[in-house]
Coordinates of C-alpha atoms and ligand atoms in Angstrom, one line a residue:
X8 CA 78.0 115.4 103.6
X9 CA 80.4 117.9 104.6
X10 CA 82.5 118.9 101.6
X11 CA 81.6 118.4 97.7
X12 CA 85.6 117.7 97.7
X13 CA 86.1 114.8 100.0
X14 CA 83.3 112.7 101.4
X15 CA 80.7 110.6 101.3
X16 CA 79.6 111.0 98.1
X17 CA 82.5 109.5 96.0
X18 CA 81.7 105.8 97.8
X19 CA 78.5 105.7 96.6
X20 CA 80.0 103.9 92.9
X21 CA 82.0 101.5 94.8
X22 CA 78.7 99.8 96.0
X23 CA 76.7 96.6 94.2
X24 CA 79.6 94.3 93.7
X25 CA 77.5 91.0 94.2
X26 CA 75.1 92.0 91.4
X27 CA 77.8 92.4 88.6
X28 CA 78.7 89.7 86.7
X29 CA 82.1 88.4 86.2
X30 CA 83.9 88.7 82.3
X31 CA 83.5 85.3 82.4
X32 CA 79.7 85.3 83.0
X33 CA 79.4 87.6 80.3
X34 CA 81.0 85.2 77.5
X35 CA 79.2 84.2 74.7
X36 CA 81.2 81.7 72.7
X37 CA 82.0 83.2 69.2
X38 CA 81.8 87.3 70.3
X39 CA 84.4 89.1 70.0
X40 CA 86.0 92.6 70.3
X41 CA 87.7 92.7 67.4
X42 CA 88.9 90.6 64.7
X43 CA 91.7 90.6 62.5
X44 CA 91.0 89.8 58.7
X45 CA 93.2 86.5 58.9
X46 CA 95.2 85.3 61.4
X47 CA 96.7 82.8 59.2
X48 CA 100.8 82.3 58.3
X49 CA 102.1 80.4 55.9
X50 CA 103.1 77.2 57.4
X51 CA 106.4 77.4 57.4
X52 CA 107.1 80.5 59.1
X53 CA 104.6 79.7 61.8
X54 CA 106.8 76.5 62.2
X55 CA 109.9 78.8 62.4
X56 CA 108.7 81.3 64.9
X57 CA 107.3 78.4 67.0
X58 CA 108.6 75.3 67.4
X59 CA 106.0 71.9 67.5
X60 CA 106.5 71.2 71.3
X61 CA 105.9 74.3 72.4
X62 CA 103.1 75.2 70.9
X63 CA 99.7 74.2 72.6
X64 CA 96.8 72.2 71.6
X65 CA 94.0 73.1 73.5
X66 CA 92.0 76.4 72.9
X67 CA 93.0 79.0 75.8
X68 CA 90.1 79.6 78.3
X69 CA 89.3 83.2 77.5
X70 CA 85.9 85.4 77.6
X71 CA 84.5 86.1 74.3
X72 CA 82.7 89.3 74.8
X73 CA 81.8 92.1 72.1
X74 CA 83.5 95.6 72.6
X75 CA 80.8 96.8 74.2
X76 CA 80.4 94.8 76.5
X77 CA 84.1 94.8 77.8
X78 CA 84.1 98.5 77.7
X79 CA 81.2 98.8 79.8
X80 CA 82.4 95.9 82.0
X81 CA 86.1 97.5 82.2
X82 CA 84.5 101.1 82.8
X83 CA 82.3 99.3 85.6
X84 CA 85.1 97.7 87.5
X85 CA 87.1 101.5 87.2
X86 CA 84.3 103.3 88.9
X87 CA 84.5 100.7 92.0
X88 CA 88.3 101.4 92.6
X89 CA 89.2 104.5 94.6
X90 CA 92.0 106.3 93.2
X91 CA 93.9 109.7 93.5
X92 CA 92.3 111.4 90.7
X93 CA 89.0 110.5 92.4
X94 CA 89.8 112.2 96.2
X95 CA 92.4 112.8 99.3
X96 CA 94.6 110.0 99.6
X97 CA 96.8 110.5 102.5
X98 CA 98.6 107.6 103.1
X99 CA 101.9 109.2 104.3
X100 CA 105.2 108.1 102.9
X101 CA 104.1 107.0 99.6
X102 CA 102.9 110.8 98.5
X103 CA 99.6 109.8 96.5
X104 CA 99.2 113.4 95.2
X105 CA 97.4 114.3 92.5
X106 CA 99.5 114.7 89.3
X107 CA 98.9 117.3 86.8
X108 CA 97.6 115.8 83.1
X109 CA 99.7 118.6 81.4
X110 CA 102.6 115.5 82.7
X111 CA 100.9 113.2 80.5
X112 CA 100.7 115.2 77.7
X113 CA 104.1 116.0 77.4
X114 CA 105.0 112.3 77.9
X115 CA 102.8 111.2 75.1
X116 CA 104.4 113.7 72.6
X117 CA 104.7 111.0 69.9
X118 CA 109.2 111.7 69.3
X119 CA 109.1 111.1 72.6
X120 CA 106.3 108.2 73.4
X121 CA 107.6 106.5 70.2
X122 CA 111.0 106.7 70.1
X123 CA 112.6 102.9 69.8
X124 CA 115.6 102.5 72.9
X125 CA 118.0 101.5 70.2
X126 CA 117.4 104.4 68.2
X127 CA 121.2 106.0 67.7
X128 CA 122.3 109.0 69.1
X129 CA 122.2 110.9 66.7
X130 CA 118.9 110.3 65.6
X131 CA 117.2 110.9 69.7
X132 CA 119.2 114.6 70.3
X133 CA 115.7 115.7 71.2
X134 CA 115.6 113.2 73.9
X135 CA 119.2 113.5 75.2
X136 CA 118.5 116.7 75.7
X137 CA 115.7 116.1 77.8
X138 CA 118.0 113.9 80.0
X139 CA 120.5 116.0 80.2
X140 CA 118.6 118.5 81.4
X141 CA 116.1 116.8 83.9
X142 CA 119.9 114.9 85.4
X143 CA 121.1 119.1 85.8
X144 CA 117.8 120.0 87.1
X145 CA 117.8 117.2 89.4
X146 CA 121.1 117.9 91.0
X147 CA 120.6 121.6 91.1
X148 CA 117.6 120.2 93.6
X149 CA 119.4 118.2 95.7
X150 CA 122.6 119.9 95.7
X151 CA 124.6 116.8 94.0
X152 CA 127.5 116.8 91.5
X153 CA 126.2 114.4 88.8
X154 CA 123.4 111.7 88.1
X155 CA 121.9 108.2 87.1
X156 CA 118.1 108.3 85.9
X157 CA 118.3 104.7 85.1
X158 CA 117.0 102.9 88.8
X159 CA 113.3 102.4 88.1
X160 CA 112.0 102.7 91.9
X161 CA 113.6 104.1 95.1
X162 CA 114.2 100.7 96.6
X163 CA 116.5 100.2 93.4
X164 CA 117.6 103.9 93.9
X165 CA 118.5 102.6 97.3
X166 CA 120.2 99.3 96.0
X167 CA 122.0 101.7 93.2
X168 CA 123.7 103.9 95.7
X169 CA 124.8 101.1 97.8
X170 CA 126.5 99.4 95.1
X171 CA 128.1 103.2 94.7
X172 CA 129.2 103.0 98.8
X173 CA 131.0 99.4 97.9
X174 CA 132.7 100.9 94.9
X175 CA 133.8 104.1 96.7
X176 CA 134.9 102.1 99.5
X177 CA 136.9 99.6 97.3
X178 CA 138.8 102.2 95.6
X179 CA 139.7 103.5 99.4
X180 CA 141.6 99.5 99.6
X181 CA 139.3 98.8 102.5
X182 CA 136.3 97.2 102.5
X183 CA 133.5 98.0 105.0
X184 CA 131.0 95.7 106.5
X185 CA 128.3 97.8 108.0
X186 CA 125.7 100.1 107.4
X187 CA 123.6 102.2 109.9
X188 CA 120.0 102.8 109.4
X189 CA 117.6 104.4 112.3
X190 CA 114.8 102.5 113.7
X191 CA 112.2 104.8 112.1
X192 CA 113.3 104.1 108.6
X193 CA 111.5 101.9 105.4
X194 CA 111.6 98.3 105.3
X195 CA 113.5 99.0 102.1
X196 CA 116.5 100.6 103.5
X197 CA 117.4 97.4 105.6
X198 CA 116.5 95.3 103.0
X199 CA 119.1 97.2 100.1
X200 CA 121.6 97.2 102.9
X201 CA 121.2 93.6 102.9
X202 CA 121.2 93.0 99.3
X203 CA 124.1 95.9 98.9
X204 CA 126.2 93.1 100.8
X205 CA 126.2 95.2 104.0
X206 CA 125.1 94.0 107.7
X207 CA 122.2 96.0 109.2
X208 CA 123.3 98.6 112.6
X209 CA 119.9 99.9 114.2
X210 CA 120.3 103.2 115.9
X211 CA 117.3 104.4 118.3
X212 CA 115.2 107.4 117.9
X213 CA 115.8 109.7 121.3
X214 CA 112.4 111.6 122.7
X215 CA 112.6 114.2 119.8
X216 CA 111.4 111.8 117.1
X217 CA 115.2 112.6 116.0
X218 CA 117.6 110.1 115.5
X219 CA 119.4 109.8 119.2
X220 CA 123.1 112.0 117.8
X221 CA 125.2 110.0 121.1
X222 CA 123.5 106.6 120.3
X223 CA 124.5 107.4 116.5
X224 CA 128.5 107.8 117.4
X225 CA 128.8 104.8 119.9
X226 CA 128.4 103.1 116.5
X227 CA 130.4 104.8 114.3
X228 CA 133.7 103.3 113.7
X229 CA 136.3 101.7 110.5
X230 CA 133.9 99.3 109.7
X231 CA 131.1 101.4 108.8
X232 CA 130.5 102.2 105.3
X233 CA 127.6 104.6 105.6
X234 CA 124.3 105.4 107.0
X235 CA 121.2 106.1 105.3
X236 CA 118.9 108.7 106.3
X237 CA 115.4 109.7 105.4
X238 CA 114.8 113.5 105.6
X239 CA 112.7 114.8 107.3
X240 CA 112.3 111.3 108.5
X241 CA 108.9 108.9 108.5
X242 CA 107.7 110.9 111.7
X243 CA 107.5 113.9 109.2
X244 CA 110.4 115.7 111.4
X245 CA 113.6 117.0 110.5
X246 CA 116.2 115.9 111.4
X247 CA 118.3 118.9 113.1
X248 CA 120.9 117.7 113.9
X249 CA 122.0 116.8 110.4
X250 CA 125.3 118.6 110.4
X251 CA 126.6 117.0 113.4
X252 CA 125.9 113.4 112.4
X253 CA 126.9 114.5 108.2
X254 CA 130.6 115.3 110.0
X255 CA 131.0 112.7 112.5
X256 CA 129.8 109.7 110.2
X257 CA 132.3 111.5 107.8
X258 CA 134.9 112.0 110.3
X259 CA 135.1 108.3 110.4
X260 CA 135.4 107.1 106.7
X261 CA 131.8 106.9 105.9
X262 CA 129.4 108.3 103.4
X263 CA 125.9 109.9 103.7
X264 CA 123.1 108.4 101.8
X265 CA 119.9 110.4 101.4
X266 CA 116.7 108.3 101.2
X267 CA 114.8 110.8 98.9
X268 CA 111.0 110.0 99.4
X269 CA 110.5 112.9 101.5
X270 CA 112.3 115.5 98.9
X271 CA 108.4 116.8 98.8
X272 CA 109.1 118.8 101.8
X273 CA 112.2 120.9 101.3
X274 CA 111.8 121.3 97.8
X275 CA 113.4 124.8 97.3
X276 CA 114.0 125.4 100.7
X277 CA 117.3 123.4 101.6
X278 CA 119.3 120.4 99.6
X279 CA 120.6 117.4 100.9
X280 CA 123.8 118.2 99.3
X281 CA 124.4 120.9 102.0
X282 CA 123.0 119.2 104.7
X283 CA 126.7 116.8 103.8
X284 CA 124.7 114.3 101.9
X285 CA 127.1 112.3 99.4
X286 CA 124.6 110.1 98.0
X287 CA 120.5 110.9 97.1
X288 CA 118.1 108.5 95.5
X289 CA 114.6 110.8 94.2
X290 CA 111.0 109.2 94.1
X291 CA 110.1 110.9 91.1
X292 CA 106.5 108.9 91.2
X293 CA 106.0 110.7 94.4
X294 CA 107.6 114.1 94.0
X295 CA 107.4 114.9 90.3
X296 CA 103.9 114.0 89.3
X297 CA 104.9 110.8 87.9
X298 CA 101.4 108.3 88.9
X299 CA 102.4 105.4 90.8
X300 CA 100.6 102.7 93.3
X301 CA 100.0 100.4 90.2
X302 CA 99.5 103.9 87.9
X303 CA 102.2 102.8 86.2
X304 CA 106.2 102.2 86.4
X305 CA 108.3 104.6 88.2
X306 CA 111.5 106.5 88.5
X307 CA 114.4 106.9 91.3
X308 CA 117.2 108.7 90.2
X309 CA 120.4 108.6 92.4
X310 CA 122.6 112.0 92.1
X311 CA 126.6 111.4 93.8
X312 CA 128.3 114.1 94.9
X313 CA 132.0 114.9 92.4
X314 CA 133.9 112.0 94.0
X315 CA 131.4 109.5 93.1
X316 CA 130.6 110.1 89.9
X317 CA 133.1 107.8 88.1
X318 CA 131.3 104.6 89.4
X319 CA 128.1 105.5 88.2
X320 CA 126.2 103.3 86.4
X321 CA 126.0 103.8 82.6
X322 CA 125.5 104.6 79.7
X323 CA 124.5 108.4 80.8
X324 CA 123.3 111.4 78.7
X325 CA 125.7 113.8 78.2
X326 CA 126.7 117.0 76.4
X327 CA 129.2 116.6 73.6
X328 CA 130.2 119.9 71.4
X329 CA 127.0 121.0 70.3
X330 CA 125.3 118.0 70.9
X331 CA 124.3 114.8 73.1
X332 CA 125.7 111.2 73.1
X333 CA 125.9 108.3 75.6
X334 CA 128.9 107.7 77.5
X335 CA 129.3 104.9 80.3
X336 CA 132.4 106.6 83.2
X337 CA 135.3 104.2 83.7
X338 CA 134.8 102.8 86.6
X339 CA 130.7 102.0 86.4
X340 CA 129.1 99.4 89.0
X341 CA 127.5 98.4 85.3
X342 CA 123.9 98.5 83.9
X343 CA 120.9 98.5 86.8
X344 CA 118.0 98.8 83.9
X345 CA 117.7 97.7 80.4
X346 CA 118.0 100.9 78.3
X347 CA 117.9 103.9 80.0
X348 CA 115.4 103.3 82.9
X349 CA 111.5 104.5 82.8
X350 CA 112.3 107.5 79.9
X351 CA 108.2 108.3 80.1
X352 CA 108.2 108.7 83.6
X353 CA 111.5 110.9 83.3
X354 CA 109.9 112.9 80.9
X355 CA 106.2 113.2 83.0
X356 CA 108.8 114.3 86.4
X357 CA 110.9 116.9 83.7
X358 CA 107.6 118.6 82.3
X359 CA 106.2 118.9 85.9
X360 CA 109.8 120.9 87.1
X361 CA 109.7 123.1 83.9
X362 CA 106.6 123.6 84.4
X363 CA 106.6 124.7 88.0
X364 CA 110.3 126.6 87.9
X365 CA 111.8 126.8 91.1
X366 CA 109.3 129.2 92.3
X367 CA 107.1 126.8 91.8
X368 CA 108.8 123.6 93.4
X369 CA 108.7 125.7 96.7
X370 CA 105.6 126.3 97.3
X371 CA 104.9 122.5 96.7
X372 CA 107.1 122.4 99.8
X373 CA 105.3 125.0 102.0
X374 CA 102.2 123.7 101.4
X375 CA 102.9 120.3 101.8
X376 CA 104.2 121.4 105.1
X377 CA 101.3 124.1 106.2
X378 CA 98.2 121.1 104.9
X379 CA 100.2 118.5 107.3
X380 CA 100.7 120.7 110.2
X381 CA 97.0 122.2 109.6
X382 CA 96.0 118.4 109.6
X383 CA 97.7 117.7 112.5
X384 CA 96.7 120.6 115.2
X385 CA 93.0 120.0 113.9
X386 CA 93.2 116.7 115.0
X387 CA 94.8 116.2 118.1
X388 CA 92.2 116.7 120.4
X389 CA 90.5 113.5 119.1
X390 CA 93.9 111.6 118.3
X391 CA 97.1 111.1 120.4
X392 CA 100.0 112.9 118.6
X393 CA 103.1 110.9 119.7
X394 CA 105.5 113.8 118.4
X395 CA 103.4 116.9 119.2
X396 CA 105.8 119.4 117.5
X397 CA 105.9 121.5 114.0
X398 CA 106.3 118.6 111.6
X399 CA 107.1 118.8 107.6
X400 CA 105.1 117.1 105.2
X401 CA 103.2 114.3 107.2
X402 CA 102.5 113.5 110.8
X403 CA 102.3 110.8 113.1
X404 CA 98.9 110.3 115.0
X405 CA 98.0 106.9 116.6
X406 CA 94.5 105.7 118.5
X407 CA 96.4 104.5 121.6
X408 CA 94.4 106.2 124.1
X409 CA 90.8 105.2 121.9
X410 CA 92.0 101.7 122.2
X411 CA 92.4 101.5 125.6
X412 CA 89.4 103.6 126.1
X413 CA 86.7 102.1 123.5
X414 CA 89.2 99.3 121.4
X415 CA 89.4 101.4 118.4
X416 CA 92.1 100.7 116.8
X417 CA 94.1 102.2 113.7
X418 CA 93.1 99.7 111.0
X419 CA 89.4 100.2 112.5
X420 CA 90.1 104.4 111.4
X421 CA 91.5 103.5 108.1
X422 CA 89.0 101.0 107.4
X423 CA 85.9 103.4 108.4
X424 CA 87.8 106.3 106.8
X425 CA 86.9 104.2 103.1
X426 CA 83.0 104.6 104.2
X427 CA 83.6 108.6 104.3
X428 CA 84.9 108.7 100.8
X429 CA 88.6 108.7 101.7
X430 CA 91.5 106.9 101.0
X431 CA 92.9 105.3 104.4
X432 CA 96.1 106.8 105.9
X433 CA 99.1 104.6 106.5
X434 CA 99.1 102.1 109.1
X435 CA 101.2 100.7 111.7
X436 CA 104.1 102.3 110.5
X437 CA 106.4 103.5 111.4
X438 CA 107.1 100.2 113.7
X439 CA 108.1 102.8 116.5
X440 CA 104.6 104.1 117.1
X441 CA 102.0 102.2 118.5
X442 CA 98.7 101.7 116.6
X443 CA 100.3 104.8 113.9
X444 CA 98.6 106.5 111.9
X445 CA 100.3 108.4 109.1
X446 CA 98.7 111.1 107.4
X447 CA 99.9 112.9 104.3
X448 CA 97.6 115.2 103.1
X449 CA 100.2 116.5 100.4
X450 CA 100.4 119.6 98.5
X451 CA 97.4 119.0 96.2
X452 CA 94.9 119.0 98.5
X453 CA 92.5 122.3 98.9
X454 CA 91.1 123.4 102.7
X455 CA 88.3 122.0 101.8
X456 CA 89.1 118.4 101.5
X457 CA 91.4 118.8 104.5
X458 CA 88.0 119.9 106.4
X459 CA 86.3 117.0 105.2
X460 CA 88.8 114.9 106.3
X461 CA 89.5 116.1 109.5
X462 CA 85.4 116.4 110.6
X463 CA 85.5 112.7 109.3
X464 CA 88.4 111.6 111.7
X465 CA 86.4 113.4 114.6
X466 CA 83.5 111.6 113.9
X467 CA 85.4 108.3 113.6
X468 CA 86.6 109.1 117.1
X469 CA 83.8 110.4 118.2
X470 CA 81.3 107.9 117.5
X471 CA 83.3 105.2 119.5
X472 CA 84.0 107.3 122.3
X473 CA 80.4 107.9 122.4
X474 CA 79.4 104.3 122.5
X475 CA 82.6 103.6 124.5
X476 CA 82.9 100.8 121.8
X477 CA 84.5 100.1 118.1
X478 CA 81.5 98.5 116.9
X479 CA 81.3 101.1 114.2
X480 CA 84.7 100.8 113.1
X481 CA 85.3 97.1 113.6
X482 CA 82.1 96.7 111.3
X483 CA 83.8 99.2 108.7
X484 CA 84.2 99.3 105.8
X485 CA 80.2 98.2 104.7
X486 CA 80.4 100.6 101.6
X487 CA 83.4 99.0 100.0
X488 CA 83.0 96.1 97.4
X489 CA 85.2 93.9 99.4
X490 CA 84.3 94.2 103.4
X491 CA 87.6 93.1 105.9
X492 CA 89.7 90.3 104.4
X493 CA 92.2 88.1 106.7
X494 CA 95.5 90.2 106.1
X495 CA 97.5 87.5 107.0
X496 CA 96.1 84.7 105.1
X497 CA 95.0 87.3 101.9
X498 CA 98.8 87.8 101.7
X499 CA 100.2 84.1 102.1
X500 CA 97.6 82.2 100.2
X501 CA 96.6 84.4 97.1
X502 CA 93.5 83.0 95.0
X503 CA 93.5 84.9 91.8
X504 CA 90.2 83.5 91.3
X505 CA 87.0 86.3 90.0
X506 CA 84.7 83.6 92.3
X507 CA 83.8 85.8 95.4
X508 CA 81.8 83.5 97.0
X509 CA 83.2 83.2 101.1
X510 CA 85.4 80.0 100.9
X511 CA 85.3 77.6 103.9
X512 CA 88.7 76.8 105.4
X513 CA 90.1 74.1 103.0
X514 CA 88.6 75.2 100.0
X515 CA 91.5 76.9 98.5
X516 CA 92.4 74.0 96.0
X517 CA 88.9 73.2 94.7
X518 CA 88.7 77.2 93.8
X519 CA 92.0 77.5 91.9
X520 CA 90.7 74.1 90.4
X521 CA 87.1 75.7 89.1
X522 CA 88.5 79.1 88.3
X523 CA 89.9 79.5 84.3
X524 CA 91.1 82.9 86.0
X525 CA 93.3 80.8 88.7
X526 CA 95.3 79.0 85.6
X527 CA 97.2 82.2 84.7
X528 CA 98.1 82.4 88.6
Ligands
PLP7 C1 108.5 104.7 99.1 C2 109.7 104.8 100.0 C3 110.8 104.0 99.6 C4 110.9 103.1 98.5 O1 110.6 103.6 97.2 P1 109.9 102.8 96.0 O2 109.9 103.8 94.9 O3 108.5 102.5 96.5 O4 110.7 101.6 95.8 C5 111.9 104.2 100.4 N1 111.9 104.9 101.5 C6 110.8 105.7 101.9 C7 110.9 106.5 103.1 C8 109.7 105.6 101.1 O5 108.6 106.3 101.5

């Protein structure tokens, strides 16, 4: 055991899944949690609120356990998951960091957690306020003119801002048809550009890591609407050559848009509004300490430089004589949430920037940057390092070399990584680097942990290079309560089914069948 912060002892809880019954097992017919004093309507307004035909007529298949016994089974099945406020989680991209339970706090202030979404105006100043405030805050950040906080995830961030490019470009009295994206980026930036109405242009990635600047304006032309950049980019460099592409994409009609997942890493230090960014969608579930990765619902803001603010979609927050009302601009792409968007998750992100200042916000930048590059030089001589340069937030590493050598392979590393306590890095992405391995330690993590983690990654490599075999990892992870499922068939042909017994090719039907659990499926 290396570390108290990372390591081997947190997996010790995750062990013992075949002994623990399911809630099922554990119903008694009659227990039960809780029960209300009656239950009964008067007939007639049971009759209204439901009609005959649809109610039903046989009793719903649900456990009947006492409140004990579902807290304890509930607290049980918690103590087997691994989560962030339990250890490191690097998996790079998605910025598992650890968020601060001041956030929470503020979020469940009961004018804010209770406030009902019709509630007018005049009677939520408190809460326009906070808007208003976070949407100045936010553009002071990335250097924008004005803001949206209603897209509830980046991906819609991303869709948001495209529907922004159409508009722009409508208003111009020439549509565009194309949209450039380099061959590093998410799977959600070709999928918006797709669903933005726009056909996908790939542009290479030159030996740098960088996106290749020649290859970029061989493609630029009337027809192209915009490209969308992530910066730094899913390597973890930055792109320098920013200015250059910023003016040459403009010089040609098009617009910038700024895939903000990665804000993490320049927060402070430089905007994407100077870098000639027109458009910028935030994460703020993984830069403002909102929880994410099924901790709950998330944010993603998109801020528009002057020119684009008139399409925005509404109604926004905004300052009015002394006070605050809602106001939708004249030429809005429309509504792309119901309400306002995710106003608890606004108001986690907004306590976690006052809370911080700007002082503050900065050095969540530098030492996101100095625990990734630490990460990364105390690695390499067990790990190829594709891109062996100073990198920003996260790193690429990959077990190339250890698969040719011994047939480890990355999903091997993640996988054994579980049985050392840690959360696995991401995998085989980005699609440019062979058997990748993305690691973001983030800001929150102490030297310590980063220790841990890297003496657990030299072991990992060490073990099969030693055996000049992956038996180890291949047989990883033995500690977790679900050993290596088929990805492929896990993915396609779901059983939501609490029946873990191994099923024989086939027996897919006659499970969803037996399980009560499979009928809500
Ligand atoms: C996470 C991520 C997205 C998508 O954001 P969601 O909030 O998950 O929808 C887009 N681009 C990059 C680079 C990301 O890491």
């Amino acid at each position: 055991m290396a570390s108290p912060a990372g390591g081997r002892a947190t997996s010790a809880p995750l062990m013992g899944r075949d002994e623990e019954p399911s809630i099922f097992e554990l119903s008694v017919p009659g227990r039960r949690a809780w029960s209300f004093r009656t239950t009964a309507l008067p007939e007639w307004t049971a009759e209204e609120l439901v009609p005959d035909e649809h109610r039903r007529d046989d009793q719903l298949d649900l456990a009947e356990v006492s409140e004990r016994d579902l807290v304890a089974h509930v607290t049980r099945l918690t103590h087997r998951q691994y989560s962030v406020d339990l250890g490191a989680y690097p998996l790079g991209s998605c910025t598992m960091k650890y968020n601060p339970k001041l956030c929470d706090r503020a979020a469940a202030i009961p004018g804010l957690a209770s406030a009902h979404p019709a509630t007018p105006a005049a009677h939520c100043q408190g809460w326009l306020e906070l808007l208003v405030e976070l949407g100045s805050r936010l553009c002071a950040i990335t250097g924008m003119e004005a803001i949206t906080l209603q897209p509830p995830a980046g991906a819609a961030g991303e869709l948001t801002g495209l529907l922004l490019m159409r508009a722009w470009h409508q208003s111009q009295g020439h549509q565009r048809t194309k949209v450039i994206i380099p061959d590093s980026a998410h799977g959600t930036n070709p999928a918006s550009v797709t669903l933005g109405g726009y056909e996908t242009v790939t542009v290479p990635s030159d030996r740098r890591g960088l996106v290749d600047l020649d290859a970029l304006r061989r493609r630029l032309d009337e027809d192209v609407a915009g490209i969308m950049l992530t910066n730094p980019n899913t390597l973890g460099l930055f792109e320098e050559d920013i200015v250059e592409m910023a003016r040459s994409v403009h010089e040609v009609g098009g617009l910038l848009y700024y895939d903000g997942a990665n804000l993490n890493a320049i927060l402070g230090v430089t905007r994407p509004g100077d870098m000639g960014f027109d458009i910028v969608h935030m994460n703020l579930h993984k830069t403002f300490a909102v929880p994410h990765g099924g901790g709950g619902p998330g944010a993603g803001p998109v801020a528009v430089q002057g020119r684009l603010a008139e399409f925005l979609p509404g109604p926004l927050p905004v300052r009015e004589g002394d006070g605050y009302s809602w106001f939708t601009p004249p030429r809005s792409i429309g509504r792309v949430h119901g309400w306002y968007g995710n106003t608890l998750a606004l108001a986690r992100a907004y306590s976690y920037i006052v809370a911080n200042g700007g002082d503050g916000l900065r050095r969540v930048a530098e030492a996101a940057v100095l625990n990734a590059n630490w990460l990364r030089q105390r690695i390499r001589g067990s790990y190829d390092i594709p891109f062996d340069r100073p990198n920003m937030h996260e790193f690429v590493a990959s077990t190339r070399s250890l698969k040719k050598a011994t047939g480890l392979k990355a999903l091997d590393v993640a996988k054994r990584l579980l049985e050392e306590g840690f959360h696995a890095p991401t995998v085989y992405f980005p699609l440019i680097v062979e058997e990748a391995l993305m690691f973001e330690p983030t800001e929150t993590e102490s030297l310590q942990t980063l220790e841990a983690l890297a003496e657990a990654l030299e072991r990992i490599a060490g073990e099969a290079v030693e055996a000049g075999n992956a038996e180890e990892g291949r047989a990883a992870p033995r500690t977790a309560p679900v050993r290596r499922v088929d990805e492929a068939r896990a993915a396609r042909r779901l059983i939501p089914t609490f029946d873990a017994r191994p099923l024989a090719v086939g027996d897919e039907a006659a499970a969803t069948e037996a399980s009560p659990a499979a009928r809500f499926g």
